[in-house]
PDB file of C-alpha atoms in Angstrom:
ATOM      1  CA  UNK N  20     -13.064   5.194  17.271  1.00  0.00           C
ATOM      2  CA  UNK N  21     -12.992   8.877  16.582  1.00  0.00           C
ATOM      3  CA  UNK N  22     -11.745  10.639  13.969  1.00  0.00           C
ATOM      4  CA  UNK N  23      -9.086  12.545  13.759  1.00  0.00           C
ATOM      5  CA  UNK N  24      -9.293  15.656  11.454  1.00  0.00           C
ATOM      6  CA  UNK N  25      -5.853  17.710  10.421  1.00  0.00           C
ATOM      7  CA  UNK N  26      -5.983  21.326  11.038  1.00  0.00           C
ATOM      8  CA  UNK N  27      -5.284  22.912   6.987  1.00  0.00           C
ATOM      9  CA  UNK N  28      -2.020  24.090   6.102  1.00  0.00           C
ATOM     10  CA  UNK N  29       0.317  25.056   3.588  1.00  0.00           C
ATOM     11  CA  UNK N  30       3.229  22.369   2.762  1.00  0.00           C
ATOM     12  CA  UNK N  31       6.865  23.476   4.065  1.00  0.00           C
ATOM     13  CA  UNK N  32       9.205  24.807   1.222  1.00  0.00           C
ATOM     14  CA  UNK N  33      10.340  21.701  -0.174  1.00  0.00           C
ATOM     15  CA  UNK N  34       7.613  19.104   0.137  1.00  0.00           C
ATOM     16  CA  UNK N  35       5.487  18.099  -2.214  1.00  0.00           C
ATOM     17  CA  UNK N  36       2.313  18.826  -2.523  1.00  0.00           C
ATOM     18  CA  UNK N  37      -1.092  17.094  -3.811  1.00  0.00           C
ATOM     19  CA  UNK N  38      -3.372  18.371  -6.844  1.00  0.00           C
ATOM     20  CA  UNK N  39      -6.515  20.295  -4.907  1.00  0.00           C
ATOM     21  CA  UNK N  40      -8.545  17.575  -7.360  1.00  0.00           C
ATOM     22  CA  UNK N  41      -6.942  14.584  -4.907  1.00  0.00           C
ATOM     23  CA  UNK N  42      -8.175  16.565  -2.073  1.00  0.00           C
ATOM     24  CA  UNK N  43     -11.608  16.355  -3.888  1.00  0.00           C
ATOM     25  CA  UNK N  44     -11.859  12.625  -4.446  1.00  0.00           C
ATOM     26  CA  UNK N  45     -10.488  11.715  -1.071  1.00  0.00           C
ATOM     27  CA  UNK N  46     -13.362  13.973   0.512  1.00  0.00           C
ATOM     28  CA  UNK N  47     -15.699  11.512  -2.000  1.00  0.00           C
ATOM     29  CA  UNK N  48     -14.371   8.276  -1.454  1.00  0.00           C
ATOM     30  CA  UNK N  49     -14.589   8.707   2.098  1.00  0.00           C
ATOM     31  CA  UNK N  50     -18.359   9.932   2.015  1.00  0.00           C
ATOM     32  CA  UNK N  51     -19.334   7.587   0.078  1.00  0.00           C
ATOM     33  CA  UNK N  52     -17.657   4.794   2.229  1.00  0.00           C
ATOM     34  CA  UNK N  53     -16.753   5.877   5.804  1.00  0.00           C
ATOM     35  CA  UNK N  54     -20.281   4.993   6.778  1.00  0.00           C
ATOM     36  CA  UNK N  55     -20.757   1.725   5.327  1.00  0.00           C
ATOM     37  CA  UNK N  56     -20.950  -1.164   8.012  1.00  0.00           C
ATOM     38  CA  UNK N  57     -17.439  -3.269   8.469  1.00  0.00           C
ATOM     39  CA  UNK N  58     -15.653  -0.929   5.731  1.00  0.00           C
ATOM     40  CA  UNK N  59     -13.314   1.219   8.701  1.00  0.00           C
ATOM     41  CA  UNK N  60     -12.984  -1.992  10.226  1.00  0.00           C
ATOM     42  CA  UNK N  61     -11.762  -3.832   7.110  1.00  0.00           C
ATOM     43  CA  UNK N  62      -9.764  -1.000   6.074  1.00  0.00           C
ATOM     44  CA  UNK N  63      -8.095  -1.219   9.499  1.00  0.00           C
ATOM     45  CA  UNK N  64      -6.925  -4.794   9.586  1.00  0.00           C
ATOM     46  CA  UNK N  65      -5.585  -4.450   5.763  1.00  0.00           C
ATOM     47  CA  UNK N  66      -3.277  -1.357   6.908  1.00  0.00           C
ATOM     48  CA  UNK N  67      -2.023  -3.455  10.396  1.00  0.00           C
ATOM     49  CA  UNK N  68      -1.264  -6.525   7.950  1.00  0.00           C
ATOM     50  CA  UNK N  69       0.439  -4.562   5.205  1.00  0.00           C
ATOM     51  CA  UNK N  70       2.558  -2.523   7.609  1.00  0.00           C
ATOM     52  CA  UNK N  71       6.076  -2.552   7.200  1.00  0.00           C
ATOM     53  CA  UNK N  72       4.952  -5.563   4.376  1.00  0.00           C
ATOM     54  CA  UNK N  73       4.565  -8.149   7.632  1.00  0.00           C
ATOM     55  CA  UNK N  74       1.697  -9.626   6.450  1.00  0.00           C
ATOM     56  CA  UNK N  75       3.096 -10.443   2.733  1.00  0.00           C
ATOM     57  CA  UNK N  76       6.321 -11.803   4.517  1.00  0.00           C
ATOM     58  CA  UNK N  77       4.209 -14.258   6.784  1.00  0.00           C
ATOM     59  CA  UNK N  78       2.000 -15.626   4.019  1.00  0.00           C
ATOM     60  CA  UNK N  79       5.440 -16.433   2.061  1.00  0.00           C
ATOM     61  CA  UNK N  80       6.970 -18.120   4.905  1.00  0.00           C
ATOM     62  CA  UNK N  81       3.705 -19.957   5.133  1.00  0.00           C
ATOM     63  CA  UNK N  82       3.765 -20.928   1.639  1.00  0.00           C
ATOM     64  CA  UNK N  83       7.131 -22.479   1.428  1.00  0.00           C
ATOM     65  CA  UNK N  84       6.413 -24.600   4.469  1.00  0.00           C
ATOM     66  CA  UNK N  85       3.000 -25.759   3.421  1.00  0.00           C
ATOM     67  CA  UNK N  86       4.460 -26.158  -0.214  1.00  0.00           C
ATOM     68  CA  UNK N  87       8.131 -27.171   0.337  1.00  0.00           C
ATOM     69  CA  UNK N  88       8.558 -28.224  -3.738  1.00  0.00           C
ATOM     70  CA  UNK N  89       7.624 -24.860  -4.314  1.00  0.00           C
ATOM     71  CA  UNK N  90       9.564 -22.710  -1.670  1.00  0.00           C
ATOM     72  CA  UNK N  91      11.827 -20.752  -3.949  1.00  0.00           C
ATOM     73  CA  UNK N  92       8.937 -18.989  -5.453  1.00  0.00           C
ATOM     74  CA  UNK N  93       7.346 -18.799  -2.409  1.00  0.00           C
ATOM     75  CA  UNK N  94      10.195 -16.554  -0.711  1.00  0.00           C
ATOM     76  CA  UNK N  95      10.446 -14.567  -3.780  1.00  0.00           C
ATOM     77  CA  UNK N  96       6.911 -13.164  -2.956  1.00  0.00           C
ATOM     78  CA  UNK N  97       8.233 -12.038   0.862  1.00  0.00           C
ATOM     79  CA  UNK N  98      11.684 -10.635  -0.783  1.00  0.00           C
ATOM     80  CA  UNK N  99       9.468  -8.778  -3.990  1.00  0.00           C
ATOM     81  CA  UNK N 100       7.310  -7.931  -1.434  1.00  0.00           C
ATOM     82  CA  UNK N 101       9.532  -6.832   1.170  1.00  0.00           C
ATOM     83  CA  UNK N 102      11.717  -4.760  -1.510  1.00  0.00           C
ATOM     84  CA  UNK N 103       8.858  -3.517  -3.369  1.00  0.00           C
ATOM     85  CA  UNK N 104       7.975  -1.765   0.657  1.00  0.00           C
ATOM     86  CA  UNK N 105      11.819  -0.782   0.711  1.00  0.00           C
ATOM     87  CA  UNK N 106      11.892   1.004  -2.466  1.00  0.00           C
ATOM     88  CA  UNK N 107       8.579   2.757  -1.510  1.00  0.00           C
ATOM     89  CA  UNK N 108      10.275   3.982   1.368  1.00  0.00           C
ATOM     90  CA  UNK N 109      13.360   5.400  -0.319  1.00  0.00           C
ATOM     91  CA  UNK N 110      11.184   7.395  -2.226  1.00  0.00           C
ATOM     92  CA  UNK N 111       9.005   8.916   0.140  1.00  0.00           C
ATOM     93  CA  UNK N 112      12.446  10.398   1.592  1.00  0.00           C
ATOM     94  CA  UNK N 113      13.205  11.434  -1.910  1.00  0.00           C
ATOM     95  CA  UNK N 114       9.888  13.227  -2.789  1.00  0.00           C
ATOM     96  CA  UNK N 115       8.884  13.872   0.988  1.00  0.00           C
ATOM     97  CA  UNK N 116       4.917  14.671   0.421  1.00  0.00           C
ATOM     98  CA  UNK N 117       3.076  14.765   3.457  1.00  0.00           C
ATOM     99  CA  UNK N 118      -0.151  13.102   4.212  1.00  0.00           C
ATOM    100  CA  UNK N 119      -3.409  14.398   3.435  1.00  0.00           C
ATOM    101  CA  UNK N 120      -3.880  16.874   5.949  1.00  0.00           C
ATOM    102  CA  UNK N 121      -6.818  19.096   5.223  1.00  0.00           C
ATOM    103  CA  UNK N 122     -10.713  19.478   6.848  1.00  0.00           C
ATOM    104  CA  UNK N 123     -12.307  17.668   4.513  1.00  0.00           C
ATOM    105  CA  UNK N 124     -10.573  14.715   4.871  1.00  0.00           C
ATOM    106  CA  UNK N 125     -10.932  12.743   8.175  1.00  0.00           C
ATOM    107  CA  UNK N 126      -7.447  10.135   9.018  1.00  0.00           C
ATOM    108  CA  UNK N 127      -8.985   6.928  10.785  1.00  0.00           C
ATOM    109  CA  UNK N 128      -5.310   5.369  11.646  1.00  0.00           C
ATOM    110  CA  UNK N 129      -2.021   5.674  12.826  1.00  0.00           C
ATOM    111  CA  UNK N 130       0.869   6.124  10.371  1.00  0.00           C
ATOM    112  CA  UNK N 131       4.420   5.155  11.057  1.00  0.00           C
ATOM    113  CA  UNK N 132       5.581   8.541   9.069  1.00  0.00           C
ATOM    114  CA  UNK N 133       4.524  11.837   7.892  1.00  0.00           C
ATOM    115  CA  UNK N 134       4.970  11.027   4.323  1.00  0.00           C
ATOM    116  CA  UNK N 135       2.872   9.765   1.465  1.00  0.00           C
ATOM    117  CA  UNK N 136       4.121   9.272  -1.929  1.00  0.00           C
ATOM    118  CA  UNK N 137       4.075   6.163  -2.783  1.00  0.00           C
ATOM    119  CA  UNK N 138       1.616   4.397  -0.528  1.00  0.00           C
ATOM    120  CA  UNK N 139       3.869   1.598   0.445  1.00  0.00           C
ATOM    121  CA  UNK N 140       1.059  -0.495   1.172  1.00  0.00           C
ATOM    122  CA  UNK N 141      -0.098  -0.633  -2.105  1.00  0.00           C
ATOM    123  CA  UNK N 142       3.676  -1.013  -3.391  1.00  0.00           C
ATOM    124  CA  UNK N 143       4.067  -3.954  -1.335  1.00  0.00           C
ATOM    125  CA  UNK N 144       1.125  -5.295  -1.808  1.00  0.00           C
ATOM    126  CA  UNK N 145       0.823  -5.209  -5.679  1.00  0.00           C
ATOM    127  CA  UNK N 146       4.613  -7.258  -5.752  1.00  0.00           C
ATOM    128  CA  UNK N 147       3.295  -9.685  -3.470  1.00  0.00           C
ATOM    129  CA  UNK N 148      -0.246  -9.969  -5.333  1.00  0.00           C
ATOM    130  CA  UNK N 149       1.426 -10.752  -8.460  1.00  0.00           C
ATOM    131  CA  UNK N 150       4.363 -12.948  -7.382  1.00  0.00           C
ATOM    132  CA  UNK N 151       1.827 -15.037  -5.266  1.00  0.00           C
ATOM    133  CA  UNK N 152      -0.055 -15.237  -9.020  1.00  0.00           C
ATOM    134  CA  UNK N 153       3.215 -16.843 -10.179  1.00  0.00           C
ATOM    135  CA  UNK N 154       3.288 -19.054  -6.313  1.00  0.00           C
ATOM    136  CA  UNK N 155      -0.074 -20.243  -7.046  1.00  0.00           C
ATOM    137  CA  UNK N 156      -0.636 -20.325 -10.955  1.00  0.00           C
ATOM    138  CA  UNK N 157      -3.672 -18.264 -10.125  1.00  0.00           C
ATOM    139  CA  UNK N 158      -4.817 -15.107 -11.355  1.00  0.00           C
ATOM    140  CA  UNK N 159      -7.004 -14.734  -8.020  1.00  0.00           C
ATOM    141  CA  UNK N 160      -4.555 -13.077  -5.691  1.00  0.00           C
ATOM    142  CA  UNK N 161      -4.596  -9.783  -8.319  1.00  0.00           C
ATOM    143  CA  UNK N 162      -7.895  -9.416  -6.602  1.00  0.00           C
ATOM    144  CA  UNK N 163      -5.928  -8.205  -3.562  1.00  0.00           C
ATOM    145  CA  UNK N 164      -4.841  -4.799  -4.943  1.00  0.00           C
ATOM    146  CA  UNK N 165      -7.736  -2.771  -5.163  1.00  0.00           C
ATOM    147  CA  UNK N 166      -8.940  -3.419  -1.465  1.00  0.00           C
ATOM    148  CA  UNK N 167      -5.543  -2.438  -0.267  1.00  0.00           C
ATOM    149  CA  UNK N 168      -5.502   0.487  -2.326  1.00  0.00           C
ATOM    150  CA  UNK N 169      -9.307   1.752  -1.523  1.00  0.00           C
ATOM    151  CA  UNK N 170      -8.019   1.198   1.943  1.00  0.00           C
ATOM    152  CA  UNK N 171      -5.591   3.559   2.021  1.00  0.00           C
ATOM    153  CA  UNK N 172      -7.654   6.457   0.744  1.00  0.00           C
ATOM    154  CA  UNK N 173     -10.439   5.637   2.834  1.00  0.00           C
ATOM    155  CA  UNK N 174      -8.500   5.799   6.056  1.00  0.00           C
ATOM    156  CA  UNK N 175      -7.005   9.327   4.939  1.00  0.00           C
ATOM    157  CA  UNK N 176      -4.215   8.487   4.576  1.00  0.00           C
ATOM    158  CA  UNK N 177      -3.115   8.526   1.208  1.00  0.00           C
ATOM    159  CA  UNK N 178      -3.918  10.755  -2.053  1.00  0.00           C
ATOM    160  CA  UNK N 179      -5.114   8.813  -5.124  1.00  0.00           C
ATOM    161  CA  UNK N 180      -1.561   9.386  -6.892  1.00  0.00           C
ATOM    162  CA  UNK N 181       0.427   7.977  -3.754  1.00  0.00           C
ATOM    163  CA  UNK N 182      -1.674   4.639  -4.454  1.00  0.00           C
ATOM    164  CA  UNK N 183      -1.697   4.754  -8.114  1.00  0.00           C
ATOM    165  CA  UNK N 184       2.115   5.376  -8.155  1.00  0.00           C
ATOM    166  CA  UNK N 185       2.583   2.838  -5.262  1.00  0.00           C
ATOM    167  CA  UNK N 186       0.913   0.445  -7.726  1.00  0.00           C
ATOM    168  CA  UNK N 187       3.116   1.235 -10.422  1.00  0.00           C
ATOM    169  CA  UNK N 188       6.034   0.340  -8.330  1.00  0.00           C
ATOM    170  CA  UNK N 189       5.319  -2.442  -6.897  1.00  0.00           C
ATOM    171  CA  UNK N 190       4.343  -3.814 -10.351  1.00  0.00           C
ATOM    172  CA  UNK N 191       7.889  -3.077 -11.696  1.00  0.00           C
ATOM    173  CA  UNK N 192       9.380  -4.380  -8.419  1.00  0.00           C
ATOM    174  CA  UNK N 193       7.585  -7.354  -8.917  1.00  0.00           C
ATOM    175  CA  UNK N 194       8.909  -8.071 -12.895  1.00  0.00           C
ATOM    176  CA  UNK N 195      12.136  -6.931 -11.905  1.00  0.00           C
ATOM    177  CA  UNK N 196      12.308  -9.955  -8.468  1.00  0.00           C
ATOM    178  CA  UNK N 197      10.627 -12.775 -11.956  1.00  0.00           C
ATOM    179  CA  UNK N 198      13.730 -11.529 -13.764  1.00  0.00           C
ATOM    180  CA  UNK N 199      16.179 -11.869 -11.440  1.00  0.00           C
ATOM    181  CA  UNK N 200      14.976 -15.285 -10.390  1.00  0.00           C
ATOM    182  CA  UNK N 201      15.348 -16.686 -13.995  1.00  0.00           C
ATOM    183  CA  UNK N 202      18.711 -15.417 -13.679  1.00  0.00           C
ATOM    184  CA  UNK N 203      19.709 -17.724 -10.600  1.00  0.00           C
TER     185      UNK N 203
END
C-alpha cells in the first residue's frame, strides 16, 4: 500500500491543535516501526476491528452465547464498549482537532472523520479490555490496550494525547457501566 502524506497546514480558527512535541514522537514511533515486518499489517486489522467498536460488540455477543450463565456481564462489555466509542465521539465534535496532518508523519488508513481527540479506538477499546477482565476474571485482556493504542499512532492517525485521553475515557466509561450494573 502507499502512503499517503498530508500536505502541512495551519488548523482553521477554532480547532484544536496538537503540541509540535506530538508531531515529534509520531514522526519517531513511526520510524522506528513502519518498517518492521507484519506491524502495518497488524496495525491495520486492529483499526478495521475497533471501528465504530464492531469488533468489541461481536466478541460480547459471542461471550454471552458461549457463556449463557454469564451473559449479563458479557453484554455489559459491548454496551461499555459501545458507549465508551459514543462518548469519544461526542467529544471529538466538542473539541474538533483534526488529524495529524503534517510531512513528517505518513497516514497508512482510512478514517471515518477528520477529527482526532480522543482516539475512539482506544476509548472503546480500554472499556471493553477491562469489562472483559470482569467477563473473564482475568487480568489478560488489559494486555489489549497498548496494541490498540500503538496502532493508532503508527498508522498516523492519532497524536499521543488523542490516545492517552481516549484511554482515560474509556477507563471511566468502563467504572461508570460496573457501577451502574451493581445498581440493577
Amino acid at each position: 500500500m502507499t502512503e499517503q502524506r498530508a500536505p502541512a497546514r495551519e488548523a482553521p480558527p477554532g480547532r484544536v491543535t496538537a503540541p509540535r512535541g506530538e508531531l515529534r514522537a509520531l514522526a519517531a514511533i513511526q520510524s522506528a516501526l513502519a518498517e518492521r515486518p507484519g506491524m502495518l499489517g497488524s496495525a491495520r486489522g486492529l483499526s478495521y476491528f475497533g471501528e465504530h467498536s464492531l469488533g468489541w460488540l461481536a466478541v460480547s455477543a459471542l461471550g454471552a452465547l458461549l457463556q449463557p450463565h454469564r451473559w449479563r456481564a458479557w453484554l455489559l462489555v459491548g454496551a461499555g464498549a459501545f458507549t465508551a466509542h459514543a462518548a469519544a465521539v461526542v467529544i471529538k465534535r466538542v473539541v474538533r482537532r483534526e488529524r495529524p496532518r503534517h510531512p513528517a508523519v505518513a497516514v497508512h488508513v482510512g478514517t471515518p472523520s477528520r477529527l482526532s481527540f480522543p482516539s475512539a479506538h482506544a476509548t472503546s477499546t480500554t472499556a471493553a479490555a477491562l469489562l472483559l477482565m470482569r467477563a473473564t476474571g482475568s487480568r489478560l485482556p488489559a494486555l489489549l490496550v497498548p496494541p490498540m493504542a500503538l496502532s493508532r499512532m503508527l498508522l498516523g492517525v492519532h497524536y499521543p494525547s488523542d490516545v492517552a485521553v481516549g484511554v482515560g475515557v474509556g477507563a471511566t466509561v468502563a467504572a461508570a457501566a460496573v457501577r451502574l450494573d451493581g445498581r440493577l
